[in-house]
Structures are given as C-alpha cells and as structure tokens.
mmCIF file of C-alpha atoms in Angstrom:
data_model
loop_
_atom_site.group_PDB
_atom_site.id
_atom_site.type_symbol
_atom_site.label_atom_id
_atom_site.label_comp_id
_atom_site.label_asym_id
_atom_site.label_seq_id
_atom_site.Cartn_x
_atom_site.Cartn_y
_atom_site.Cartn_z
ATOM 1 C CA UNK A 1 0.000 0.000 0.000
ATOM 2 C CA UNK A 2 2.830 2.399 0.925
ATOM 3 C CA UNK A 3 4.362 1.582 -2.460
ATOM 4 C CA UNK A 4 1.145 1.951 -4.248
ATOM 5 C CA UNK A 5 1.027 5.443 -2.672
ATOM 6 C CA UNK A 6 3.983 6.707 -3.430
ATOM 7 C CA UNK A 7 4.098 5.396 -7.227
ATOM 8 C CA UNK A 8 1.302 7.970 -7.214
ATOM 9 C CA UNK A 9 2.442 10.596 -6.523
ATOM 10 C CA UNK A 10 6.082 10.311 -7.364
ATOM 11 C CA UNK A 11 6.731 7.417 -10.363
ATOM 12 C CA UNK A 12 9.946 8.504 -11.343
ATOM 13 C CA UNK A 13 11.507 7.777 -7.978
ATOM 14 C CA UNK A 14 9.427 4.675 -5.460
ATOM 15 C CA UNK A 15 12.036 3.281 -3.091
ATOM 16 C CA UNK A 16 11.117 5.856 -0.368
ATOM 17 C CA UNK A 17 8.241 3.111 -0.095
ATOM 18 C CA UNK A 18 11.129 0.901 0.689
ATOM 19 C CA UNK A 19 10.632 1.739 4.987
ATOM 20 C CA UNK A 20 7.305 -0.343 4.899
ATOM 21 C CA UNK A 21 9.267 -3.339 3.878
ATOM 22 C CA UNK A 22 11.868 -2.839 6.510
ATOM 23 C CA UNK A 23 9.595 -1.664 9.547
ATOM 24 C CA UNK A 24 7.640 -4.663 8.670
ATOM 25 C CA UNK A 25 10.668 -7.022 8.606
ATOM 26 C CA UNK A 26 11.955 -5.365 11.960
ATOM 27 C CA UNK A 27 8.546 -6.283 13.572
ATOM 28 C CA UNK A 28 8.250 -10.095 12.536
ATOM 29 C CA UNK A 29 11.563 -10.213 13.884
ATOM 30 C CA UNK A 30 10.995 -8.634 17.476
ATOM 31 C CA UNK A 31 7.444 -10.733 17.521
ATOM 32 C CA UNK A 32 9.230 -13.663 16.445
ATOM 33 C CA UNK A 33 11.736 -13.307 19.397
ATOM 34 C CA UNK A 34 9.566 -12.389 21.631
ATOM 35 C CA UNK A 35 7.257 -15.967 21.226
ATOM 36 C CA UNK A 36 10.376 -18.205 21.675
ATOM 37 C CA UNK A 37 10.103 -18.726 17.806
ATOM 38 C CA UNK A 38 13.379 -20.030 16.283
ATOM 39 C CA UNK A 39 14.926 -17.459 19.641
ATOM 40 C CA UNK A 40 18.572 -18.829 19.987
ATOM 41 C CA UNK A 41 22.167 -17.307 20.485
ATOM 42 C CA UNK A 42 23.487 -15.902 17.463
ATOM 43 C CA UNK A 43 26.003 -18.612 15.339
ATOM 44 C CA UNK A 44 29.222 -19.433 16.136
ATOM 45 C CA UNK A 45 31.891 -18.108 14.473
ATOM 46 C CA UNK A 46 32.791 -21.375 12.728
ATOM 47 C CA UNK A 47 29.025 -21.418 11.186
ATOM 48 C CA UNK A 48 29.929 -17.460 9.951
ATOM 49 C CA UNK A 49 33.406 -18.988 8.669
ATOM 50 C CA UNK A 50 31.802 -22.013 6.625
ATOM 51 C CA UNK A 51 29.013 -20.036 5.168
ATOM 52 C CA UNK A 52 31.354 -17.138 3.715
ATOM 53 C CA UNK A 53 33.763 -20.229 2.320
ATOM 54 C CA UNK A 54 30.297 -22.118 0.511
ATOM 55 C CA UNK A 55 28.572 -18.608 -0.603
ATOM 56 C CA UNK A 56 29.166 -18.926 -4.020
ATOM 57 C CA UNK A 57 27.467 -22.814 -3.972
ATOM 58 C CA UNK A 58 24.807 -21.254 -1.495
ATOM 59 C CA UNK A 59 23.658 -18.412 -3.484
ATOM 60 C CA UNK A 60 23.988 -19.866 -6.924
ATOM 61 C CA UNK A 61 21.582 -23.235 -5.249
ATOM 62 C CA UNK A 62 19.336 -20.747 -3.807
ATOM 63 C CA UNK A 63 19.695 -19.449 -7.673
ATOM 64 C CA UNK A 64 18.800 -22.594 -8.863
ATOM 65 C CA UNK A 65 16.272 -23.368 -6.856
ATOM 66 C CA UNK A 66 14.389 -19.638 -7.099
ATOM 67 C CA UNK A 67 14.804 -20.038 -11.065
ATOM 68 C CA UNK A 68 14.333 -23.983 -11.877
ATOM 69 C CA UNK A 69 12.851 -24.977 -8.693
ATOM 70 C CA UNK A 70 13.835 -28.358 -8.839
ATOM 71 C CA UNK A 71 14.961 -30.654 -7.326
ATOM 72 C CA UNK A 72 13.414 -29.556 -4.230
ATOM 73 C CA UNK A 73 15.067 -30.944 -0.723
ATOM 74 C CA UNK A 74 14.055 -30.765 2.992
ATOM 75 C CA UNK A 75 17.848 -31.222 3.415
ATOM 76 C CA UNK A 76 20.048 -29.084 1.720
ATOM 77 C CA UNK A 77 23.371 -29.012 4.026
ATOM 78 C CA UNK A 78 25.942 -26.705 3.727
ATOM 79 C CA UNK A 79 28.814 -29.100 5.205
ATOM 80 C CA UNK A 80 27.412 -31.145 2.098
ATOM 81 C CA UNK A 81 27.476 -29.050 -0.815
ATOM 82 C CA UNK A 82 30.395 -30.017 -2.080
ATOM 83 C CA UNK A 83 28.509 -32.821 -3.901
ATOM 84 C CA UNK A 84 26.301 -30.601 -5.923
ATOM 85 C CA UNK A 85 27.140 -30.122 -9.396
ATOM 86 C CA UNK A 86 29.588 -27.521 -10.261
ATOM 87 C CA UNK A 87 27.407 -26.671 -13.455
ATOM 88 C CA UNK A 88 24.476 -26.722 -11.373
ATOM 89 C CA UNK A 89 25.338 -23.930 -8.887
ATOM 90 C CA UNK A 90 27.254 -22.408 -11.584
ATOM 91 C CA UNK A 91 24.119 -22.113 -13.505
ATOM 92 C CA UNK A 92 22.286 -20.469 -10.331
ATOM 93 C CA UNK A 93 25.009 -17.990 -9.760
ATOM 94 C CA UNK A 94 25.033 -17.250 -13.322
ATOM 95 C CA UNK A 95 21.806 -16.561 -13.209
ATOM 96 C CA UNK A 96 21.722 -14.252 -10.266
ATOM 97 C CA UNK A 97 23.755 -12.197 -11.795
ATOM 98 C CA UNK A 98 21.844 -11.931 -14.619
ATOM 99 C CA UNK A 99 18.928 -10.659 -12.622
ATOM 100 C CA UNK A 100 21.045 -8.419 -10.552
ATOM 101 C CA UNK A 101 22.055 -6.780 -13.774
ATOM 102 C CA UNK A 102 18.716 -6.752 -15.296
ATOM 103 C CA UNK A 103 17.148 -5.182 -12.423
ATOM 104 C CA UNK A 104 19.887 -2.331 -12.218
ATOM 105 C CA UNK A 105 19.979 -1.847 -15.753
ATOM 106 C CA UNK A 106 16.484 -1.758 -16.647
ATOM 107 C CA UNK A 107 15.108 2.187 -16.106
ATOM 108 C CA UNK A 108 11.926 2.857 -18.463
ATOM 109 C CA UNK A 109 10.282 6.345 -17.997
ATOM 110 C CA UNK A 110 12.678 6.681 -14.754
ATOM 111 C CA UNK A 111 10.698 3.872 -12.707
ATOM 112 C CA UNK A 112 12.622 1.929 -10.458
ATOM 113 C CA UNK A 113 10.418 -0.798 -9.443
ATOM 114 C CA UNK A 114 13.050 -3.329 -10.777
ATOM 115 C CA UNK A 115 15.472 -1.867 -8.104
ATOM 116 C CA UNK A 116 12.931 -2.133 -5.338
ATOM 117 C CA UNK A 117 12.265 -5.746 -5.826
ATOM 118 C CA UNK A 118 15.530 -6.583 -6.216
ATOM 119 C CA UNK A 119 16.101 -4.495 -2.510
ATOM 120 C CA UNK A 120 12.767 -6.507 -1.399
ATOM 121 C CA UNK A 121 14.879 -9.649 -1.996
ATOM 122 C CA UNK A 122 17.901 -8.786 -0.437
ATOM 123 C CA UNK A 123 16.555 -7.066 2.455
ATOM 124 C CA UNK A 124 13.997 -10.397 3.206
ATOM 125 C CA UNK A 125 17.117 -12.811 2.528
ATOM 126 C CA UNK A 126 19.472 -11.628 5.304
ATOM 127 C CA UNK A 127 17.506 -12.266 8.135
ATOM 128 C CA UNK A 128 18.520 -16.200 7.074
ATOM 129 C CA UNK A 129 21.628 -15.757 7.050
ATOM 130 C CA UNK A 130 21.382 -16.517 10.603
ATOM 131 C CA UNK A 131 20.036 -19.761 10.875
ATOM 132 C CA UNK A 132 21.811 -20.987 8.161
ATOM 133 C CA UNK A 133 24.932 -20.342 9.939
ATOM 134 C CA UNK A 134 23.402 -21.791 12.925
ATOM 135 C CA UNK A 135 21.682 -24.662 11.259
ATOM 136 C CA UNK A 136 23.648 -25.277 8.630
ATOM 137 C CA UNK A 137 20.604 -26.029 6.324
ATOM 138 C CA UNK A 138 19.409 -24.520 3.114
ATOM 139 C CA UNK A 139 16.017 -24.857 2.489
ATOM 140 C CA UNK A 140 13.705 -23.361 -0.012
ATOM 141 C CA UNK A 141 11.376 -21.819 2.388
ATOM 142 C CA UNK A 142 13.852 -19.566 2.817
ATOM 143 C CA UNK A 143 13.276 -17.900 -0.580
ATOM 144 C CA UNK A 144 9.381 -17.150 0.043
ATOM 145 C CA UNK A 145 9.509 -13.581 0.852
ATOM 146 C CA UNK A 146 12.626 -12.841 -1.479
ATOM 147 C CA UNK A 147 10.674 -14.329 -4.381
ATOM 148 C CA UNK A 148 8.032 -11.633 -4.510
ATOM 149 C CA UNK A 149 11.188 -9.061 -4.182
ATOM 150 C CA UNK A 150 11.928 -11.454 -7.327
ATOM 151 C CA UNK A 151 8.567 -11.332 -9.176
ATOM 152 C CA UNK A 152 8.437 -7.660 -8.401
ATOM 153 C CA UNK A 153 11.542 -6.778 -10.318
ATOM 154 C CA UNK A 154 10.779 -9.312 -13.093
ATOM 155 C CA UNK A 155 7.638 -7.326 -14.028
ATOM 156 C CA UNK A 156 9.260 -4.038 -13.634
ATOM 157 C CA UNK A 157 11.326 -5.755 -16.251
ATOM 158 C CA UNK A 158 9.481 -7.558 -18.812
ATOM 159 C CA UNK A 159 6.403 -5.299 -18.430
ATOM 160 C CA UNK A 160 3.383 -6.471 -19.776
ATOM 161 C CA UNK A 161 5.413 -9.953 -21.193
ATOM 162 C CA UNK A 162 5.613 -11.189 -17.438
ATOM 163 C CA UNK A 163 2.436 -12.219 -18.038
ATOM 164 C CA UNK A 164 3.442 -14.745 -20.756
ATOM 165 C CA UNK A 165 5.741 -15.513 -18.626
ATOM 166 C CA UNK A 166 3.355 -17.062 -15.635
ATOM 167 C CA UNK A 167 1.486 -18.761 -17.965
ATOM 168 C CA UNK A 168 4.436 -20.762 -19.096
ATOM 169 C CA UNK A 169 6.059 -21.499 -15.822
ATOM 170 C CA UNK A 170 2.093 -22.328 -14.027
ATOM 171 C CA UNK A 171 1.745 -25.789 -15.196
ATOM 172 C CA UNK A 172 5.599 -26.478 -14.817
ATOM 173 C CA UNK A 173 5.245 -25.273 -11.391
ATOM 174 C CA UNK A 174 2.152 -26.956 -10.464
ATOM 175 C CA UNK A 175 3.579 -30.419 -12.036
ATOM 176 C CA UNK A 176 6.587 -30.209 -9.865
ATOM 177 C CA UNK A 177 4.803 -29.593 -6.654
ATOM 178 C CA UNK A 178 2.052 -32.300 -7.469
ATOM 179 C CA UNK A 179 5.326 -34.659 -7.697
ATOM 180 C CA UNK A 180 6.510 -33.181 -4.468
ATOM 181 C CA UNK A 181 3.337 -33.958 -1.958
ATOM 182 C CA UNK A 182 3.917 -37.775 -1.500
ATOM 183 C CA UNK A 183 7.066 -36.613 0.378
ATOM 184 C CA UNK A 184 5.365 -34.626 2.970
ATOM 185 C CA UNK A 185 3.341 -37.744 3.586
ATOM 186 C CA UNK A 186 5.275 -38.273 7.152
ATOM 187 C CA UNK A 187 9.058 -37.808 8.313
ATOM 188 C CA UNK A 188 9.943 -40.766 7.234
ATOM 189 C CA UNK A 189 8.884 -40.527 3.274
ATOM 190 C CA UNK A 190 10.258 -36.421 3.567
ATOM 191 C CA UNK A 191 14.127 -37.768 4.546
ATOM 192 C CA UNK A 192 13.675 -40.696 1.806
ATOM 193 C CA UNK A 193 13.030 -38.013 -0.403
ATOM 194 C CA UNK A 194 15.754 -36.090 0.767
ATOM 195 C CA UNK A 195 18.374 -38.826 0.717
ATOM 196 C CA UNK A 196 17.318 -39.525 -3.226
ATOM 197 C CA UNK A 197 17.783 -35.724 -3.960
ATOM 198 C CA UNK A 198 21.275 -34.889 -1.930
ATOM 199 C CA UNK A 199 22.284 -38.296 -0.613
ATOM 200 C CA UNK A 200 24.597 -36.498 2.481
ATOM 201 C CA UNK A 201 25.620 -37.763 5.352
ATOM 202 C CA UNK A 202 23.037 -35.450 6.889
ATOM 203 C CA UNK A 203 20.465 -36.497 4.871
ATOM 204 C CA UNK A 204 21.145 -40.422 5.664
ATOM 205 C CA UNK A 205 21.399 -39.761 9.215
ATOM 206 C CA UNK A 206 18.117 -37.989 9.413
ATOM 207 C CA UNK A 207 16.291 -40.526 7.239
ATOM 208 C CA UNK A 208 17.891 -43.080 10.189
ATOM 209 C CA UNK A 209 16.425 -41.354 12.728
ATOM 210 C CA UNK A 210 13.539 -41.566 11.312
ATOM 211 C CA UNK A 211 12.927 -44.940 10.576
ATOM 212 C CA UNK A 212 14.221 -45.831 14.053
ATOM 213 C CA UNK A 213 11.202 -43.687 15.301
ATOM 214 C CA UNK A 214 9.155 -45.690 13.381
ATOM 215 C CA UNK A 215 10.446 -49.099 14.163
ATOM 216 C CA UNK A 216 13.021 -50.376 11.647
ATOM 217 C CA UNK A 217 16.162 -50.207 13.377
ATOM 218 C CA UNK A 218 17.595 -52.731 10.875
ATOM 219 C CA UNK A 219 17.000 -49.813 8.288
ATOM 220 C CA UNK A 220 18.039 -47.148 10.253
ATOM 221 C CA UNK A 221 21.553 -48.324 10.976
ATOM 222 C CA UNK A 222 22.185 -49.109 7.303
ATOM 223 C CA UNK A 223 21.523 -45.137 7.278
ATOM 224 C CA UNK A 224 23.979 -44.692 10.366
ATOM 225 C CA UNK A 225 26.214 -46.282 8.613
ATOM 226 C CA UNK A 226 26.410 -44.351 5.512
ATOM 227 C CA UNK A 227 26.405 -41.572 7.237
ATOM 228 C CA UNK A 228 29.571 -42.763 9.529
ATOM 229 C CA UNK A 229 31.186 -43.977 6.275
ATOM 230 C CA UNK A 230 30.612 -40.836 4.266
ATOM 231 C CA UNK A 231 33.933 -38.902 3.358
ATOM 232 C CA UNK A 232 33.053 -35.945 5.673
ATOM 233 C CA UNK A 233 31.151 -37.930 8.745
ATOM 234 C CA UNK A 234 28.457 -37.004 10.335
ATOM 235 C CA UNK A 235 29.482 -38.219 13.797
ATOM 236 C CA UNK A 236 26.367 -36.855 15.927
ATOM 237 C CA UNK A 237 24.622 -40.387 15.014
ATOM 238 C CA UNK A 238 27.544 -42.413 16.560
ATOM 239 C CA UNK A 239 25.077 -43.488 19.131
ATOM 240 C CA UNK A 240 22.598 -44.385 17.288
ATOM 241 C CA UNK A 241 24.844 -46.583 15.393
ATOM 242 C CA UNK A 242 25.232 -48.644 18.047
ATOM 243 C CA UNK A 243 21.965 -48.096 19.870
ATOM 244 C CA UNK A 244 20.542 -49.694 16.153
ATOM 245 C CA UNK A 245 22.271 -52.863 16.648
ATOM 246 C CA UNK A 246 21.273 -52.653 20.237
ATOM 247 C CA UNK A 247 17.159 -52.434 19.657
ATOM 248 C CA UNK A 248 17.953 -55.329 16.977
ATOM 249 C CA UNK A 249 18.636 -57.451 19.914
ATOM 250 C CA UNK A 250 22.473 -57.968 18.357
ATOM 251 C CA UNK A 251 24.649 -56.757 20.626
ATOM 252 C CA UNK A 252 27.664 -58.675 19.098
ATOM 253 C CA UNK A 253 27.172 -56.482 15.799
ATOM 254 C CA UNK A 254 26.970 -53.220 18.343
ATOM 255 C CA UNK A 255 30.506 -54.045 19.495
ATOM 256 C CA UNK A 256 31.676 -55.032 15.621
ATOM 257 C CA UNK A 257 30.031 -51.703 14.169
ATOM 258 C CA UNK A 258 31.192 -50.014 17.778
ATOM 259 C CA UNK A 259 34.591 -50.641 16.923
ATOM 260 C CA UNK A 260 34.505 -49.451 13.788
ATOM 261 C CA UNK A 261 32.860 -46.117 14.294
ATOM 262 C CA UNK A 262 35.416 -45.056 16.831
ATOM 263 C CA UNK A 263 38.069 -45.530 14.004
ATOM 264 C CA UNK A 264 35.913 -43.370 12.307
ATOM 265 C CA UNK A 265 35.936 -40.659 14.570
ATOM 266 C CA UNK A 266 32.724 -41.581 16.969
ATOM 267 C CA UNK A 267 33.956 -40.291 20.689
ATOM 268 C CA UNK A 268 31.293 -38.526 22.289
ATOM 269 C CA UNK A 269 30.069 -40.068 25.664
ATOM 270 C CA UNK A 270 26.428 -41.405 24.864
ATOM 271 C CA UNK A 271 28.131 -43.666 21.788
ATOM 272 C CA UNK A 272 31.275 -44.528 24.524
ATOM 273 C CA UNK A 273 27.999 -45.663 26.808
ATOM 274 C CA UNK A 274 26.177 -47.662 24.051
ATOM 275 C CA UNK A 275 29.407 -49.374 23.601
ATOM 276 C CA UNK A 276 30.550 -50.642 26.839
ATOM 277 C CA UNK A 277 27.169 -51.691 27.388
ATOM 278 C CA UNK A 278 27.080 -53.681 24.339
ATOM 279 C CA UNK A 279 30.233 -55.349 25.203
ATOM 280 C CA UNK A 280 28.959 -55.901 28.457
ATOM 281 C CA UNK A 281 26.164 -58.183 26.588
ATOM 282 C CA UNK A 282 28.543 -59.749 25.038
ATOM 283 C CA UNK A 283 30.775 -60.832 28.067
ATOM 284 C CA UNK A 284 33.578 -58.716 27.330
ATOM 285 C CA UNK A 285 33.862 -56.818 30.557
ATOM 286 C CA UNK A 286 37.733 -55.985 30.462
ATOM 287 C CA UNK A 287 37.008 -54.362 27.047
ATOM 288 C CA UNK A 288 33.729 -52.543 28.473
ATOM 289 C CA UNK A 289 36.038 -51.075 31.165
ATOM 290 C CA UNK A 290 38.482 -50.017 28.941
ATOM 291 C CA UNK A 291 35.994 -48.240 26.956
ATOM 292 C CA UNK A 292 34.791 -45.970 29.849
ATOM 293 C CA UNK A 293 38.017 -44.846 30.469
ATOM 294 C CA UNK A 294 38.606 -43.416 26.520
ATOM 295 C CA UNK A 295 35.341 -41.664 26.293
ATOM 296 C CA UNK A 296 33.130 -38.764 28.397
ATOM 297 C CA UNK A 297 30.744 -39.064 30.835
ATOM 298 C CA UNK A 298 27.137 -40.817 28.939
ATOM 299 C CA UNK A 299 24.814 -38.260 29.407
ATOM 300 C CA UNK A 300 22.443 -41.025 29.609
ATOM 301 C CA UNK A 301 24.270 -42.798 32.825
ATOM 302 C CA UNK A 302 24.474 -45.918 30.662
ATOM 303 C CA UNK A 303 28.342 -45.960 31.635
ATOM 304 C CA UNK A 304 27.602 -45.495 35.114
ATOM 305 C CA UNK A 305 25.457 -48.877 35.338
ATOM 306 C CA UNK A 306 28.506 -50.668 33.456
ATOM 307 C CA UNK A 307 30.983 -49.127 35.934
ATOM 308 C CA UNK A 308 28.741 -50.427 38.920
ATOM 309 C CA UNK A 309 27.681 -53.615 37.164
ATOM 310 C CA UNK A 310 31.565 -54.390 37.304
ATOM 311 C CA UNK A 311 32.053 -53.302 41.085
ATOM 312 C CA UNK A 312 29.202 -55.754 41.629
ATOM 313 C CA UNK A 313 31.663 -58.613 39.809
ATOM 314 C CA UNK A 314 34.313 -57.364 41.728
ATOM 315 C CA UNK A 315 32.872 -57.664 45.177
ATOM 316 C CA UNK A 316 33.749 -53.762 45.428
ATOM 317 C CA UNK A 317 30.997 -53.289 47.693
ATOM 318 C CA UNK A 318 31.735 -50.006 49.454
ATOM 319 C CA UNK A 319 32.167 -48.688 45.823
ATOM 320 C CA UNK A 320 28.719 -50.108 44.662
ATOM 321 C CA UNK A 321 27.316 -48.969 47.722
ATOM 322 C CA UNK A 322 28.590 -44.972 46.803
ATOM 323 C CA UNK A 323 27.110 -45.300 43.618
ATOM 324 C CA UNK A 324 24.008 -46.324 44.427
ATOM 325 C CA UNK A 325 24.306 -43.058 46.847
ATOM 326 C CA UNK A 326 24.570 -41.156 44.568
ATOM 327 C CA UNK A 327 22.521 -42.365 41.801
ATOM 328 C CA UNK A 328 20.333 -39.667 40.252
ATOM 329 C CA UNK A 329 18.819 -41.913 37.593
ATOM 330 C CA UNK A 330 14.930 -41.686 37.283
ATOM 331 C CA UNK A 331 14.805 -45.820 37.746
ATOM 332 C CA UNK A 332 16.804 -47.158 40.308
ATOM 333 C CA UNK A 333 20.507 -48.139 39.855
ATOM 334 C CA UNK A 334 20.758 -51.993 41.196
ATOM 335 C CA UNK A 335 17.518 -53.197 38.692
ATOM 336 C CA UNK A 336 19.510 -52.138 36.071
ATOM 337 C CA UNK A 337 22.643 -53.582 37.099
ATOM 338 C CA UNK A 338 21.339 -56.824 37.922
ATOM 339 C CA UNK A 339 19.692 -56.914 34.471
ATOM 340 C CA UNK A 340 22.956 -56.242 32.761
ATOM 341 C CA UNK A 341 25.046 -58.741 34.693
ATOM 342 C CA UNK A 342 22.215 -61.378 33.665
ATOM 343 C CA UNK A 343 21.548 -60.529 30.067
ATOM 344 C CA UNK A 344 25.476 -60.591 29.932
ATOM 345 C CA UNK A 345 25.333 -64.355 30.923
ATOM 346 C CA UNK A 346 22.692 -65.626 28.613
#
C-alpha cells in the first residue's frame, strides 16, 4: 500500500516506499523473538566462517532453486554441498547475476520498481543468514519472501510480457509440486526423499532417525552407517549406530560396528555408553572397562550402570554402595545392574 502510494504521486523515484518493507521485517523479527520462535544465540563463528567459504554454492543453489525450482530438498546441508554439481550452482550464480544486472539496468520512464524488488529480496534474505549459519541447512522456504522481491523486479522488467511468462512457468510449477506432496506424507517418506535428492551424510542420518522412530532399526543403521562412512562424517549419530544394533537385539554387531565407528571418529560419551554396554552383553567386561576410560561421561548414565555392574563382579561393595548413593537416575541403579550382569550371561 505504501508503495502503491507513493508510485502515485512520485513514479519517477518509489524506493522511499522501501521503509514499509523494513519496519515490517523489523517487527516479525521482534514478535518472532519475543514468542520463543526459532529465539537462539546468534552462530558461532565457525558457522559465519563455513558459510562465507560455501557462498558462491549457497547463493547460486538458492539461484537454482528460485529459477528452476527443482529438485526440491528438505535437506540441503551446507557441510554437504560439495557434492552438488559444479554446473548446477554455476548455472544459479550465473543466473543471479543476470537478474542483478537486469534489475539495475532496466530504467523505463525513470521507474525503479526493478530496483525495489531486487532491494525486497535482499533485504527479506538476510535475516537467514542466521540460521543458516546456525543450522547449517538450506532450504527453499527460505526464498518465500525474497521471491516476490523477485517477481516484483521481473515485471518491472518484462512489463506487460511477465504475463506470458506465468502462464508458461504455471503448469511447470504446479507439475513439480504435485510430484513433491507424496514426500510430505510423514518424516519418514520427507528424509527418503531427501536422501534420493542430496544423498549427504546429513540427509542419511536424518532418514535413520527416522525410521528408528518408526520401528526399523535394521534400516536405520544401514543409514547410520552411511552416514559414519561418508567422506566428511556425520558423527552426531555415533550413538545411534550402536543403539541400532542394540534395539535389533544384536549386541555382538553393536561391538563389531562399535569398533569401527570409533576408528571413524565416533567419541562422544552417549556412543562410549552404548558401547561398553554392548560389550557388556557380550561378556567382554575388560574391554567394556576399557571403553569408559577413553570416552566422556554418557549423558544417559548408561556408563555409570557398566561401571557399577563391574564393582558388583568385583565384590567392590563399598564402591557399589557410593554409587548407588549417589545415583540420580529416574529408575533405580541396582535393577539395572542386575539386568545387565544377567543378560550378559545368557
């Protein structure tokens, strides 16, 4: 409206419409903060770091994707990128220059409008430059309120031939998002489709996670896996690598596919609890000890109940009995001991 107004009474000249935009940015933001919406700290400075080095592959896929709009991910990870196609981003970057120049260059009867969409895009884009960092994920949601900065300039552009234009890109549009809605069908069938598009290591752990919550652990640690096994690891699924094998009611592959994540880098304390637990299972007490000593405290106390299971073989009694002390488990410490010790001698 504020636009609308001032191409009234001023054409030659619109961006001083430009302050709706912003004061209307500023506000989602503070209203946004203030409901505990997406409110976190700001990114660390190795987020800031890896963003700046992928730019060029993140603008020129957010190029792609605002231009082609396809293939369309849930999962777009910017530790990943470097397996998207050089061409491809190329293409996209290409491209967004081509618009940038377009929008700058273009100046019929003195309007602007071309310059104002192109500020509506920037201006609506750098509020996601924070999450990104944070995140680490590109999405396409992220381009809804640049893309009517985008459509803005195009018709400021092309005039009255935008409108051949939208009738060439409708059905192309409305194809590719009737292909898209049987991957929104539940979390599982989203990651699936996001594995197919940008097979990361991301990607594969999420779709694990998934299709642990949904009760195929055998699946979901074929997932862990590849994602443990993927050139640049994604090591926050070390635990469920082993917690996989664990709900499979195998805990002699745990220990085998244990072992081999922690030459692969796995060392934080929940996967360190997982495995002495699952060596525990398998009789291998020595080893399980061994393992508590190379890895942090398990958030989860798992390594706790290992540590007491084997004062309980030891006869350390005033040591079991300190432990028990100070046990601040929600279930009680010995039940859980006692059901280690005799799963361990099955």
């Amino acid at each position: 409206l504020a636009w609308g107004t001032n191409q009234g009474k001023d054409r030659n000249m619109p961006l001083g419409g430009l302050w709706a935009l912003i004061v209307g940015v500023l506000i989602a933001l503070v209203c946004r903060a203030w409901s505990g919406v997406g409110a976190a700290a700001l990114p660390e400075v190795s987020g800031w770091v890896l963003m700046a080095k992928q730019s060029p592959v993140i603008l020129g896929l957010l190029g792609w994707l605002g231009t082609v709009g396809w293939p369309l991910s849930v999962g777009w990870s910017m530790e990943w990128l470097g397996i998207i196609p050089v061409w491809q981003w190329s293409i996209g970057l290409g491209l967004l220059v081509v618009w940038t120049a377009g929008c700058f260059w273009n100046n019929k009867d003195g309007e602007r409008w071309s310059v104002v969409g192109w500020l509506w895009a920037v201006v609506t884009f750098l509020p996601v430059l924070v999450p990104i960092a944070d995140k680490g994920l590109i999405g396409e949601r992220y381009l809804y309120l640049p893309m009517i900065g985008v459509g803005i300039s195009v018709a400021a552009i092309l005039g009255r031939r935008s409108m051949v234009l939208v009738a060439v890109a409708t059905i192309p549009a409305l194809l590719a998002l009737s292909v898209r809605l049987p991957d929104w069908v539940s979390t599982k069938t989203l990651w699936e489709a996001a594995v197919r598009v940008h097979p990361s290591a991301f990607n594969h752990g999420s779709l694990g996670h998934a299709l642990r919550e949904s009760g195929e652990p055998a699946l979901a640690l074929r997932h862990f896996e590849k994602a443990v096994a993927d050139p640049v690891p994604d090591l926050t699924v070390c635990q469920q690598l082993v917690g996989s094998a664990l709900a499979m009611g195998r805990p002699d592959l745990a220990v085998q596919i244990g072992l081999w994540g922690s030459e692969r880098g796995c060392e934080d304390g929940g996967f360190g609890g997982q495995l002495a637990v699952a060596m525990a299972f398998v009789g291998q007490w020595d080893e399980a000890e061994a393992v508590l000593g190379r890895f942090p405290n398990d958030p989860g106390g798992r390594d706790l109940v290992v540590k007491a299971a084997l004062h309980f073989k030891k006869g350390e009694t005033p040591e079991l009995d300190a432990m028990v002390l100070d046990w601040k488990g929600v279930d009680p410490l010995m039940p859980q001991v006692v059901h280690l010790i005799e799963r361990a001698q099955q």
